[in-house]
Short mmCIF file of C-alpha atoms in Angstrom, two decimals:
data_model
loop_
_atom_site.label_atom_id
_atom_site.label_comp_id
_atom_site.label_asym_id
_atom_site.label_seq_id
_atom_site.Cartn_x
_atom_site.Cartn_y
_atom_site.Cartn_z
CA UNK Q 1 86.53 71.88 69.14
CA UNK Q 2 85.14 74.15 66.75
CA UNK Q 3 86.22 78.10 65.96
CA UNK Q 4 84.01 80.03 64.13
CA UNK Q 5 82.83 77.14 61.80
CA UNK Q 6 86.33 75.90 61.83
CA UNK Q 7 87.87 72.98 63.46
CA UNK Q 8 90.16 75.24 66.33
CA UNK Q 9 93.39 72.48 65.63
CA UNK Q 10 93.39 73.20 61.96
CA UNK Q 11 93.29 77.11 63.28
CA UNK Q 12 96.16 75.85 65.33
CA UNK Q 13 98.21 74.46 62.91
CA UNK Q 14 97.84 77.34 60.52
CA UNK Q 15 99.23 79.74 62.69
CA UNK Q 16 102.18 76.91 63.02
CA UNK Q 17 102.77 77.25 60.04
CA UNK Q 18 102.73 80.85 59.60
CA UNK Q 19 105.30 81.20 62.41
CA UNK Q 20 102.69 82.39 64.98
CA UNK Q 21 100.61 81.10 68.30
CA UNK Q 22 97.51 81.42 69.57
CA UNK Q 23 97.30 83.42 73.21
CA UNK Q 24 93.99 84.21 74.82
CA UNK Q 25 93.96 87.46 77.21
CA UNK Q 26 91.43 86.72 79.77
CA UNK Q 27 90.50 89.37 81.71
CA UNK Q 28 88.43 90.31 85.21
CA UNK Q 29 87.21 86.84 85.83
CA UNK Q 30 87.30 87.37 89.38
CA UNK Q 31 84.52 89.41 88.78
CA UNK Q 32 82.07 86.68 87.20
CA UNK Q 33 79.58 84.50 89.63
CA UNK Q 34 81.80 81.59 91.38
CA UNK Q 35 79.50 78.90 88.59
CA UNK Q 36 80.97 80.84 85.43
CA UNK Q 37 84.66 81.04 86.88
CA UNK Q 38 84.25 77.64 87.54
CA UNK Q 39 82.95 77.33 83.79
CA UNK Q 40 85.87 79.32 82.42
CA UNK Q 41 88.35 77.51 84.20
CA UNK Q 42 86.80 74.23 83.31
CA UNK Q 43 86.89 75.22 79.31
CA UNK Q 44 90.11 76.48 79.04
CA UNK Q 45 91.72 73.18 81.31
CA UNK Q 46 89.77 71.09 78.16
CA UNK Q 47 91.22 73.47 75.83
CA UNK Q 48 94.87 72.69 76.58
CA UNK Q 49 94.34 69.47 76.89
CA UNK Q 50 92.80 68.70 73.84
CA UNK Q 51 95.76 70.98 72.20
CA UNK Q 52 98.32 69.02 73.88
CA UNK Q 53 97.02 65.52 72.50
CA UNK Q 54 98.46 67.31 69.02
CA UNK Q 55 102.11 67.23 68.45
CA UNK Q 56 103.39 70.70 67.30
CA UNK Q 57 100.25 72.46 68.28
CA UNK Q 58 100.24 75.34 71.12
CA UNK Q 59 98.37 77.99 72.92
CA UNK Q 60 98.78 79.95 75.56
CA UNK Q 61 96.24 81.47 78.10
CA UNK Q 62 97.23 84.64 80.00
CA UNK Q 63 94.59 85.31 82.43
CA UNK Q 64 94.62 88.29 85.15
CA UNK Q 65 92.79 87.54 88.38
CA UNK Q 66 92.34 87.98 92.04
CA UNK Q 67 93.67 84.46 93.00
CA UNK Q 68 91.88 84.58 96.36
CA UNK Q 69 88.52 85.67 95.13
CA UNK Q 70 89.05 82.76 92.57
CA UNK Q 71 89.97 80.48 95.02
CA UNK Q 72 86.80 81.04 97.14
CA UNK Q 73 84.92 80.87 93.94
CA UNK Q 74 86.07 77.54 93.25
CA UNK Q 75 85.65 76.11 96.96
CA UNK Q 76 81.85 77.14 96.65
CA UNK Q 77 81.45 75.19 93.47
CA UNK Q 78 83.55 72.44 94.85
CA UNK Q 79 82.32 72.59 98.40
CA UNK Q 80 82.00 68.66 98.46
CA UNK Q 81 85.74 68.04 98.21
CA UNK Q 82 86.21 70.40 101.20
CA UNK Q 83 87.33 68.15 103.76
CA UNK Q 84 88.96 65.43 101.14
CA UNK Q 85 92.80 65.66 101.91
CA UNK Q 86 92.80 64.54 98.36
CA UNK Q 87 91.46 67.51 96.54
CA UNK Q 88 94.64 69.82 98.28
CA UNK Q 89 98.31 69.78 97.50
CA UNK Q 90 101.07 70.59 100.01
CA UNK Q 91 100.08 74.20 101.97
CA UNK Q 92 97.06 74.79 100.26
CA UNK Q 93 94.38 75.64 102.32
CA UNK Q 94 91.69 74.90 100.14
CA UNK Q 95 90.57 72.91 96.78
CA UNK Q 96 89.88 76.01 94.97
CA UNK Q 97 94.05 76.62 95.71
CA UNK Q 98 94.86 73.65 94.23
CA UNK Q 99 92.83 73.83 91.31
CA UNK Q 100 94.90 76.50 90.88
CA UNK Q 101 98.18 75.44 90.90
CA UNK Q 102 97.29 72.43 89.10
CA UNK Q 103 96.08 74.94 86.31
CA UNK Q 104 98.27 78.39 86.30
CA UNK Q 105 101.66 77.04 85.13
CA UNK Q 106 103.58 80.78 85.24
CA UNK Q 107 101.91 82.74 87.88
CA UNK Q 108 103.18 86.35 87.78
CA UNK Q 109 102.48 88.21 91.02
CA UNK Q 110 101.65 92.17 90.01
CA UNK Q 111 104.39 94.13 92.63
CA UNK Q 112 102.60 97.10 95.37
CA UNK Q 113 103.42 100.45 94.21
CA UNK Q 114 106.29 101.69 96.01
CA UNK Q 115 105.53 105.03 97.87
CA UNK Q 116 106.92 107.40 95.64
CA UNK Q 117 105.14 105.89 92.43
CA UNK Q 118 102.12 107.10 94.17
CA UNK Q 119 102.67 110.35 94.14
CA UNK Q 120 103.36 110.06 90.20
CA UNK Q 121 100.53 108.58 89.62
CA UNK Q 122 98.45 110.80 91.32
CA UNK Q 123 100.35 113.20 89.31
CA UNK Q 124 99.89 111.51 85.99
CA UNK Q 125 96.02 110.52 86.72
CA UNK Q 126 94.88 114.31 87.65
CA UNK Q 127 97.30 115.78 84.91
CA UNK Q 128 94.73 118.38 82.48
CA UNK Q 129 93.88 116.78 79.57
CA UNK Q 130 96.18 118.00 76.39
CA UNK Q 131 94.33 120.29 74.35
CA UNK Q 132 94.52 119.14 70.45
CA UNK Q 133 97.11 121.00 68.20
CA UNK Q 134 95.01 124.13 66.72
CA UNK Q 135 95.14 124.10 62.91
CA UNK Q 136 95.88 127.79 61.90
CA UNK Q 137 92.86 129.38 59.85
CA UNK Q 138 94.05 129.40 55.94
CA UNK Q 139 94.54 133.24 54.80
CA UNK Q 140 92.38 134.03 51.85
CA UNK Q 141 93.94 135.37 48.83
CA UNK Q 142 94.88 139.32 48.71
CA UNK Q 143 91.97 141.21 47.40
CA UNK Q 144 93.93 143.10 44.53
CA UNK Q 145 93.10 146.98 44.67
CA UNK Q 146 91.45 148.79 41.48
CA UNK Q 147 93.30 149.88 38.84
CA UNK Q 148 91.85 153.46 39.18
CA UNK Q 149 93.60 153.99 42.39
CA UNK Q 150 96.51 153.60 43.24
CA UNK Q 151 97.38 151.42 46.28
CA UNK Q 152 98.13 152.96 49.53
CA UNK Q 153 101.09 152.19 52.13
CA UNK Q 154 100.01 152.94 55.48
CA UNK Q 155 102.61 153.84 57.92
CA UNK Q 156 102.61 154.64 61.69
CA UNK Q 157 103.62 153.42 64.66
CA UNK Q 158 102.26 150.16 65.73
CA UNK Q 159 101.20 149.92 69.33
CA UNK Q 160 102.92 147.96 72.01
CA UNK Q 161 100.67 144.63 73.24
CA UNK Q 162 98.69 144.84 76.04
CA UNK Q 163 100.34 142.58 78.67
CA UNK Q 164 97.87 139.98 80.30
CA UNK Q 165 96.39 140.85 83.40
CA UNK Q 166 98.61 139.76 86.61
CA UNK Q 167 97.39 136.45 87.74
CA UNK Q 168 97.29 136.00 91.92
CA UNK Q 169 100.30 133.31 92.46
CA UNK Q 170 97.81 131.44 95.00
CA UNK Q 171 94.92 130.93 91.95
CA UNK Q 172 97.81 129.71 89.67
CA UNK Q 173 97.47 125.83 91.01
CA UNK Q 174 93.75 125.55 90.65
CA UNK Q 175 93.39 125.47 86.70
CA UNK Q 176 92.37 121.52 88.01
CA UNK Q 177 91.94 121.60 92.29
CA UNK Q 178 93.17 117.91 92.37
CA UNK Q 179 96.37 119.46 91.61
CA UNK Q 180 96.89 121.74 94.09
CA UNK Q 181 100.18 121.00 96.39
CA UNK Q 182 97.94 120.60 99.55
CA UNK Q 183 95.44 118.44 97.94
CA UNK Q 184 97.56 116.47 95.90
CA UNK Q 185 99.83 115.70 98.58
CA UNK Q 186 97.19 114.55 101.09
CA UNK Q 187 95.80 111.61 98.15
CA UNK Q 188 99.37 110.77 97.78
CA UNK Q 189 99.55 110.13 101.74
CA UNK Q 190 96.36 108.35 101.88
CA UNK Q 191 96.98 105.97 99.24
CA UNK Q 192 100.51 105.21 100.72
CA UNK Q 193 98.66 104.68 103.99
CA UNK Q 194 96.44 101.57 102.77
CA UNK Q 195 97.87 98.26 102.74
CA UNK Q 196 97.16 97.02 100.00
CA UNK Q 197 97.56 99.71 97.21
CA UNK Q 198 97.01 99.63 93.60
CA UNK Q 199 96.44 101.62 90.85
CA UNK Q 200 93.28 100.09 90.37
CA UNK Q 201 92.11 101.44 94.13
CA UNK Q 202 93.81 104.81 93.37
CA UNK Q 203 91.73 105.41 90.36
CA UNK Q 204 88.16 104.35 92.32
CA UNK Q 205 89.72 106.71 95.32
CA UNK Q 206 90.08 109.19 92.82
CA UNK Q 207 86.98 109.16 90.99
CA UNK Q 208 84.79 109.57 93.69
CA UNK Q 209 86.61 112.42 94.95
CA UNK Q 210 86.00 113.88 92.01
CA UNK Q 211 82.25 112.93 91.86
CA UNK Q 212 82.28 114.75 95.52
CA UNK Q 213 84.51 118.16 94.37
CA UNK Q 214 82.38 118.71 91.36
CA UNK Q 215 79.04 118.02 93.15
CA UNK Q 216 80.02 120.84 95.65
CA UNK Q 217 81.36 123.00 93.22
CA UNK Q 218 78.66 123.27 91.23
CA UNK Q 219 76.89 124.99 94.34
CA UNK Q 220 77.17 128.14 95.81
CA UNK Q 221 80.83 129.72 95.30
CA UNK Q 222 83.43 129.53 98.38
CA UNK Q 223 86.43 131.44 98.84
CA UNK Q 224 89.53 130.00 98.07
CA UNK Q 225 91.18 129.30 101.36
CA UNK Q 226 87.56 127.37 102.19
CA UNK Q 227 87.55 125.32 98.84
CA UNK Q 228 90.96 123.82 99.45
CA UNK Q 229 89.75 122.64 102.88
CA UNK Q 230 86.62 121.40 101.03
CA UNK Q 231 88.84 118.92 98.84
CA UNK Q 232 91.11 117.64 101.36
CA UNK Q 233 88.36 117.00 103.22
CA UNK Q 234 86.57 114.79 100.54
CA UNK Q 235 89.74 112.94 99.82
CA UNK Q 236 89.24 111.33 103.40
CA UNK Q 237 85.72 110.56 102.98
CA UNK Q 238 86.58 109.27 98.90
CA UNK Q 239 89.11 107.61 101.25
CA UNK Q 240 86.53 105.92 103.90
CA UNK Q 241 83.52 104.94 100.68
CA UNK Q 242 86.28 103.01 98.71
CA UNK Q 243 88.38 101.06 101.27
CA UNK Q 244 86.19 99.94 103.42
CA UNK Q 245 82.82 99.48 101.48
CA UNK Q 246 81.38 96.68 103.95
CA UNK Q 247 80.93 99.25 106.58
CA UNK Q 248 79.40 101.66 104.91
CA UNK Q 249 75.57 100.88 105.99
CA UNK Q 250 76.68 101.53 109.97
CA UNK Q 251 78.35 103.98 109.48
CA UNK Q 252 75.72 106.09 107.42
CA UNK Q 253 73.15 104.58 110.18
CA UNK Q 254 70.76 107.20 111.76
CA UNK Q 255 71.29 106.81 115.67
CA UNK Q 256 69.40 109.85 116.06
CA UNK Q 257 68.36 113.02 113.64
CA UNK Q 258 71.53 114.63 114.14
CA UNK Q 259 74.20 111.84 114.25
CA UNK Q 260 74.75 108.83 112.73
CA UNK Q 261 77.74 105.72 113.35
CA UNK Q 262 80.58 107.69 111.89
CA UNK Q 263 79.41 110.74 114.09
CA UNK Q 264 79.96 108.35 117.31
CA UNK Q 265 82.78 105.86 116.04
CA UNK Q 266 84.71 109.54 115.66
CA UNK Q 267 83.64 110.60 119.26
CA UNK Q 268 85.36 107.22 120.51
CA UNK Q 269 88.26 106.52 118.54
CA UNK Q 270 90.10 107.86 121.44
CA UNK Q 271 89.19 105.80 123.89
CA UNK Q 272 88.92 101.81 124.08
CA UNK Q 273 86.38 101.38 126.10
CA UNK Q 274 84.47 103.80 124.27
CA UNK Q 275 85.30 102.80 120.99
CA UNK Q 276 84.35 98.78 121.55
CA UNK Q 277 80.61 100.29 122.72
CA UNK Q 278 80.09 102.11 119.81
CA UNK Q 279 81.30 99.23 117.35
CA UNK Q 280 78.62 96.86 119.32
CA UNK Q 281 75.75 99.46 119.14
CA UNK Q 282 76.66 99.40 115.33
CA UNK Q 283 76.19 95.70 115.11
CA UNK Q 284 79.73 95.40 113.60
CA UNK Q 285 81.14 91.74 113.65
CA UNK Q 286 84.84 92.31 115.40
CA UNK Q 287 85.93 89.41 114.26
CA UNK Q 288 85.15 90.01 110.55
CA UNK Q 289 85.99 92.96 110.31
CA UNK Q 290 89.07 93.83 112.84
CA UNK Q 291 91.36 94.90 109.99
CA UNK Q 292 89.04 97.51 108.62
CA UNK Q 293 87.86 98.91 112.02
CA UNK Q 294 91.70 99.41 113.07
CA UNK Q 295 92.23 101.58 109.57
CA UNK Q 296 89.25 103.69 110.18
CA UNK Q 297 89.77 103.88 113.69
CA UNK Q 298 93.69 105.54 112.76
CA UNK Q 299 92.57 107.76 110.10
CA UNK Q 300 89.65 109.25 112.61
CA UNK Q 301 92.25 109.89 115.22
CA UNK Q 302 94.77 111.95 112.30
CA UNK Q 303 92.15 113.58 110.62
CA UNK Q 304 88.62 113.93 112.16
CA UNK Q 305 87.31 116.81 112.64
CA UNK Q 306 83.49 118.52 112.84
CA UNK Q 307 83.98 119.68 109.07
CA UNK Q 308 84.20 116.31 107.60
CA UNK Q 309 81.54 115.10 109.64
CA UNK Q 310 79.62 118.13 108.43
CA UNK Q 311 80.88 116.94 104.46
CA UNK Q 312 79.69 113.32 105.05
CA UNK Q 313 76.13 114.31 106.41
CA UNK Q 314 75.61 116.72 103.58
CA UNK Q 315 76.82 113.73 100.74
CA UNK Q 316 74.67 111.06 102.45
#
């Protein structure tokens, strides 16, 4: 195996000898096409094996993944050995599993955030930036005064600063709107709310929020009280783009030039009858998609209302 022009055992062994091992980070390979996971997999497997044949030589991979994703990768390269008993090892439901175990020798499963870390993060992510440390201007040097006169001391009474205008307790929150109580408190919920939280989903939750607030902002000015119901508003449709992205073309669907699927899914979440009509006019697979539908179908019950209706026809 060769390592920049160098043989990668003799690379190895060097670092042996130093006192030190090679370890490859390997990172977002869930996100590569199911041949060049495959690929990746397949090099490092002949990687460790051909460092194992050495004695004293060793290397570790650490790898972060999304072992189901990887796992379907690897049954669509390996689709032949899909119904060979032989390709699968005890419970696993698949070859790609097994490749799996076969390969990852420490897994370490990554813990959900527990509900009150999501409110510190939330915290943490829409903190203001720190301003850097201002460097004091230097003072120049004292002019000295002329010779021919002599120097004056002024005296007097110096005037008492101005104090800074009174700032309206209500405004005091909004330096950044993200961190106002009401706001910040409603992404907290929302995030505790979804199954299967992580900081990774918070931050996309969060950034498109933000794409939203600043969009709107940038318009015509609302009053206060209005603005706040703005941004909790767009954290529930941040909320609807990011978790459930495989619905999104029904449910921005034209069924007419005033309504479109989320218009009528939220005029029949109440009602079953109703609500199964409307997810068969919207060609949505039930079976596929029966987790999703029951989330959306919950947070249009809590929180729908004619404004964020209003908020998602004027975004899309």
């Amino acid at each position: 195996m060769d390592f920049g022009g160098h043989d990668i055992g003799e690379v190895i062994g060097d670092l042996s000898r130093a006192g030190y091992e090679l370890v490859v980070f390997v990172d977002d390979i869930d996100r590569c096409r199911p041949g060049t996971a495959a690929e990746v997999f397949e090099a490092i497997n002949l990687f460790l094996s051909g460092v194992t044949t050495r004695q004293g030589l060793r290397a570790r991979f650490v790898v972060a993944l999304d072992p189901e994703i990887i796992a379907a990768h690897l049954d669509n390269v390996y689709a032949a050995l899909g119904g060979s008993g032989v390709a699968r090892y005890g419970d696993d439901p698949s070859p790609g599993w097994a490749f799996l175990r076969k390969l990852v020798q420490l897994p370490v499963v990554l813990p959900q955030i527990p509900e009150p870390a999501v409110g510190e993060f939330v915290d943490r992510i829409t903190a203001p930036a720190p301003r850097p440390a201002s460097v004091p201007p230097t003072a120049a040097p004292p002019v000295p005064a002329p010779r021919s006169k002599p120097a004056v001391e002024l005296r007097g009474t110096r005037s008492a600063p101005v104090p800074p205008a009174a700032i309206p307790v209500e405004t005091v929150p909004w330096r950044t709107i993200e961190r106002h109580p009401e706001v910040s408190s409603l992404i907290a919920r929302r995030l505790a709310a979804q199954p299967n939280r992580s900081l990774r989903e918070a931050k996309r939750l969060l950034n498109v929020w933000q794409l939203y607030e600043r969009l709107l902002a940038s318009g015509e000015p609302v009053p206060p009280d209005q603005a706040i119901r703005r941004a909790r508003h767009l954290v529930l449709v941040a909320e609807i783009v990011t978790r459930w992205p495989a619905l999104q073309r029904p449910l921005h669907r034209y069924l007419d030039p005033t309504a479109r699927g989320l218009d009528l899914l939220a005029k029949t979440a109440a009602a079953d009858a109703a609500w199964a009509e409307a997810v068969e006019r919207l060609g949505i697979d039930v079976d596929v998609h029966a987790h999703a539908l029951a989330g959306l179908r919950q947070l249009l019950r809590d929180h729908c209302d004619a404004e964020l209706l209003k908020l998602t026809r004027a975004l899309f």
